[in-house]
Amino acid sequence: MNRRTADRVRIAAVLFDRDGTLVEDVPYNGDPDRVRLLPGARRALDLLRAEGIPTGVVSNQSGVGRGLLTDADVRRVNDRVDTLLGGLGTWVYCPHAPGDGCACRKPRPGLVIEAARRLGVAPGDCVVIGDIGADVLAARAAGARSVLVPTAVTLPEEVESAPATAPDLLTAVGRLLARTPGGRP
């Protein structure tokens, strides 16, 4: 078996962080009109759909727990993102404030585990793509793999400790597909 074949991995689903990964990060955004896709986001999702790989979103939305947003606000924004991206398989978010001690808030594994369950796949067969260390740590805690796509808010130590990084979302997905049996680079 050559190295290229040995490096191929099974990817049952790709889970994305929302803010700063798929769309511009607008803190506590409850307005669907303020949603702006990041470059390459739609193309990245189209590539995954073309390969039959399910997708989902795992997102901390502490604005709900802080009283700055409602669940309805989050759902409206999520619906707008979903429409712009052509539809994702599942949306899971944590509405809790950081100090609430829930099991779902990233870096804990709850969101990843729940998204995998909803998609009918094992968390260990998922890849989480996000822009901060909490995304990487949530993936690790759930037994999933991760790719960090750094932004201006990503800390240098988060980049250093990430098992995989990519300069942008489209590159991250392209690299994943290049390592997937039957996937195109």
CSV table of C-alpha atoms in Angstrom, one decimal, residues 6-176:
chain,number,residue,atom,x,y,z
A,6,ALA,CA,-2.5,4.6,3.7
A,7,ASP,CA,-3.2,8.3,4.4
A,8,ARG,CA,-6.8,8.0,3.2
A,9,VAL,CA,-9.4,8.3,6.0
A,10,ARG,CA,-13.1,7.7,6.4
A,11,ILE,CA,-15.1,10.8,6.9
A,12,ALA,CA,-18.8,10.2,7.8
A,13,ALA,CA,-19.6,13.9,8.4
A,14,VAL,CA,-18.1,17.3,8.5
A,15,LEU,CA,-19.3,19.6,11.3
A,16,PHE,CA,-18.6,23.3,11.2
A,17,ASP,CA,-18.5,26.1,13.7
A,18,ARG,CA,-20.8,28.9,12.5
A,19,ASP,CA,-19.4,32.3,13.4
A,20,GLY,CA,-15.9,33.0,12.0
A,21,THR,CA,-15.9,29.7,10.1
A,22,LEU,CA,-18.9,29.8,7.7
A,23,VAL,CA,-20.0,33.4,8.2
A,24,GLU,CA,-18.5,36.6,9.4
A,25,ASP,CA,-18.4,36.8,13.1
A,26,VAL,CA,-21.0,39.4,14.2
A,27,PRO,CA,-21.1,39.1,18.0
A,28,TYR,CA,-24.5,38.1,19.3
A,29,ASN,CA,-26.1,38.4,15.9
A,30,GLY,CA,-29.8,38.0,16.0
A,31,ASP,CA,-30.4,39.7,12.6
A,32,PRO,CA,-30.5,37.5,9.5
A,33,ASP,CA,-29.8,40.5,7.3
A,34,ARG,CA,-26.3,40.9,8.9
A,35,VAL,CA,-25.3,37.4,7.8
A,36,ARG,CA,-22.4,37.4,5.3
A,37,LEU,CA,-20.8,34.1,4.1
A,38,LEU,CA,-17.1,33.8,4.3
A,39,PRO,CA,-15.2,33.3,1.1
A,40,GLY,CA,-15.4,29.8,-0.2
A,41,ALA,CA,-18.1,28.6,2.3
A,42,ARG,CA,-20.7,27.8,-0.3
A,43,ARG,CA,-18.2,26.1,-2.6
A,44,ALA,CA,-16.8,24.0,0.3
A,45,LEU,CA,-20.3,22.8,1.2
A,46,ASP,CA,-21.1,22.1,-2.5
A,47,LEU,CA,-17.9,19.9,-2.7
A,48,LEU,CA,-19.0,17.9,0.4
A,49,ARG,CA,-22.5,17.4,-0.9
A,50,ALA,CA,-21.1,16.3,-4.3
A,51,GLU,CA,-19.2,13.5,-2.4
A,52,GLY,CA,-22.3,12.6,-0.4
A,53,ILE,CA,-20.7,13.6,2.9
A,54,PRO,CA,-23.3,14.9,5.5
A,55,THR,CA,-22.7,18.2,7.1
A,56,GLY,CA,-23.8,20.0,10.2
A,57,VAL,CA,-23.2,23.1,12.4
A,58,VAL,CA,-22.1,23.1,16.1
A,59,SER,CA,-22.1,26.5,17.6
A,60,ASN,CA,-21.9,28.2,21.0
A,61,GLN,CA,-24.6,30.9,21.2
A,62,SER,CA,-24.1,32.3,24.7
A,63,GLY,CA,-26.1,35.4,23.8
A,64,VAL,CA,-29.2,33.4,24.6
A,65,GLY,CA,-28.0,32.6,28.1
A,66,ARG,CA,-26.8,36.2,28.6
A,67,GLY,CA,-30.2,37.5,27.6
A,68,LEU,CA,-28.9,39.3,24.5
A,69,LEU,CA,-30.7,36.9,22.0
A,70,THR,CA,-33.6,34.6,22.0
A,71,ASP,CA,-33.7,31.1,20.7
A,72,ALA,CA,-35.9,32.4,17.9
A,73,ASP,CA,-33.2,35.0,16.9
A,74,VAL,CA,-30.6,32.2,16.7
A,75,ARG,CA,-32.9,30.0,14.6
A,76,ARG,CA,-33.7,32.9,12.2
A,77,VAL,CA,-29.9,33.5,11.7
A,78,ASN,CA,-29.3,29.8,11.3
A,79,ASP,CA,-32.1,29.6,8.7
A,80,ARG,CA,-30.5,32.4,6.8
A,81,VAL,CA,-27.1,30.7,6.8
A,82,ASP,CA,-28.7,27.4,5.8
A,83,THR,CA,-30.4,29.1,2.9
A,84,LEU,CA,-27.3,30.8,1.7
A,85,LEU,CA,-25.2,27.6,1.9
A,86,GLY,CA,-27.8,25.4,0.3
A,87,GLY,CA,-28.7,23.4,3.4
A,88,LEU,CA,-26.8,21.5,6.0
A,89,GLY,CA,-27.9,18.2,7.6
A,90,THR,CA,-28.2,19.4,11.2
A,91,TRP,CA,-27.9,22.5,13.4
A,92,VAL,CA,-26.9,22.1,17.0
A,93,TYR,CA,-26.2,25.0,19.3
A,94,CYS,CA,-25.5,25.7,22.9
A,95,PRO,CA,-27.6,28.5,24.4
A,96,HIS,CA,-25.9,28.5,27.7
A,97,ALA,CA,-23.7,31.2,29.2
A,98,PRO,CA,-20.0,30.3,29.8
A,99,GLY,CA,-20.5,29.8,33.6
A,100,ASP,CA,-23.6,27.6,33.4
A,101,GLY,CA,-21.6,24.3,33.5
A,102,CYS,CA,-23.5,22.6,30.7
A,103,ALA,CA,-22.1,19.6,28.8
A,104,CYS,CA,-22.8,21.1,25.4
A,105,ARG,CA,-20.8,24.3,25.3
A,106,LYS,CA,-17.5,23.9,23.4
A,107,PRO,CA,-14.9,22.9,24.3
A,108,ARG,CA,-17.0,20.2,25.9
A,109,PRO,CA,-18.1,17.4,23.5
A,110,GLY,CA,-21.9,17.7,23.7
A,111,LEU,CA,-22.5,19.5,20.5
A,112,VAL,CA,-20.3,17.3,18.4
A,113,ILE,CA,-21.8,14.1,20.0
A,114,GLU,CA,-25.4,15.4,19.4
A,115,ALA,CA,-24.7,16.4,15.8
A,116,ALA,CA,-23.2,13.0,15.0
A,117,ARG,CA,-26.2,11.3,16.6
A,118,ARG,CA,-28.6,13.3,14.5
A,119,LEU,CA,-26.6,12.5,11.4
A,120,GLY,CA,-26.5,8.8,12.3
A,121,VAL,CA,-22.7,8.6,12.4
A,122,ALA,CA,-20.1,7.9,15.0
A,123,PRO,CA,-18.4,11.0,16.5
A,124,GLY,CA,-15.0,9.4,15.7
A,125,ASP,CA,-15.8,9.4,12.0
A,126,CYS,CA,-16.5,13.2,12.0
A,127,VAL,CA,-14.3,16.1,11.3
A,128,VAL,CA,-14.9,19.5,13.0
A,129,ILE,CA,-13.8,22.6,11.2
A,130,GLY,CA,-13.6,25.8,13.3
A,131,ASP,CA,-11.7,29.0,13.9
A,132,ILE,CA,-10.7,28.8,17.6
A,133,GLY,CA,-9.2,26.3,20.1
A,134,ALA,CA,-12.6,25.5,21.6
A,135,ASP,CA,-13.6,23.9,18.3
A,136,VAL,CA,-10.5,21.7,18.2
A,137,LEU,CA,-10.9,20.8,21.9
A,138,ALA,CA,-14.6,19.9,21.5
A,139,ALA,CA,-13.7,17.6,18.6
A,140,ARG,CA,-10.9,16.0,20.6
A,141,ALA,CA,-13.2,15.5,23.6
A,142,ALA,CA,-15.8,13.8,21.4
A,143,GLY,CA,-13.2,11.6,19.7
A,144,ALA,CA,-13.5,13.5,16.4
A,145,ARG,CA,-10.8,15.0,14.2
A,146,SER,CA,-10.5,18.7,13.6
A,147,VAL,CA,-9.1,21.3,11.3
A,148,LEU,CA,-8.4,24.8,12.6
A,149,VAL,CA,-8.9,27.7,10.1
A,150,PRO,CA,-7.3,30.6,11.9
A,151,THR,CA,-8.8,34.1,11.9
A,152,ALA,CA,-7.7,37.3,13.5
A,153,VAL,CA,-9.3,36.1,16.8
A,154,THR,CA,-7.4,32.7,16.8
A,155,LEU,CA,-4.7,32.7,19.4
A,156,PRO,CA,-1.1,31.8,18.3
A,157,GLU,CA,-1.1,28.9,20.9
A,158,GLU,CA,-4.3,27.5,19.4
A,159,VAL,CA,-2.7,27.4,16.0
A,160,GLU,CA,0.5,25.8,17.5
A,161,SER,CA,-1.5,23.0,19.3
A,162,ALA,CA,-4.0,22.3,16.5
A,163,PRO,CA,-3.5,18.8,14.9
A,164,ALA,CA,-4.4,20.3,11.5
A,165,THR,CA,-4.7,23.8,10.1
A,166,ALA,CA,-5.7,25.3,6.8
A,167,PRO,CA,-5.5,28.9,5.6
A,168,ASP,CA,-9.2,29.0,4.6
A,169,LEU,CA,-12.3,26.9,4.6
A,170,LEU,CA,-12.1,25.8,1.0
A,171,THR,CA,-8.6,24.6,1.4
A,172,ALA,CA,-9.6,22.7,4.6
A,173,VAL,CA,-12.4,20.9,2.7
A,174,GLY,CA,-10.2,20.2,-0.3
A,175,ARG,CA,-7.5,18.6,1.8
A,176,LEU,CA,-10.1,16.4,3.6
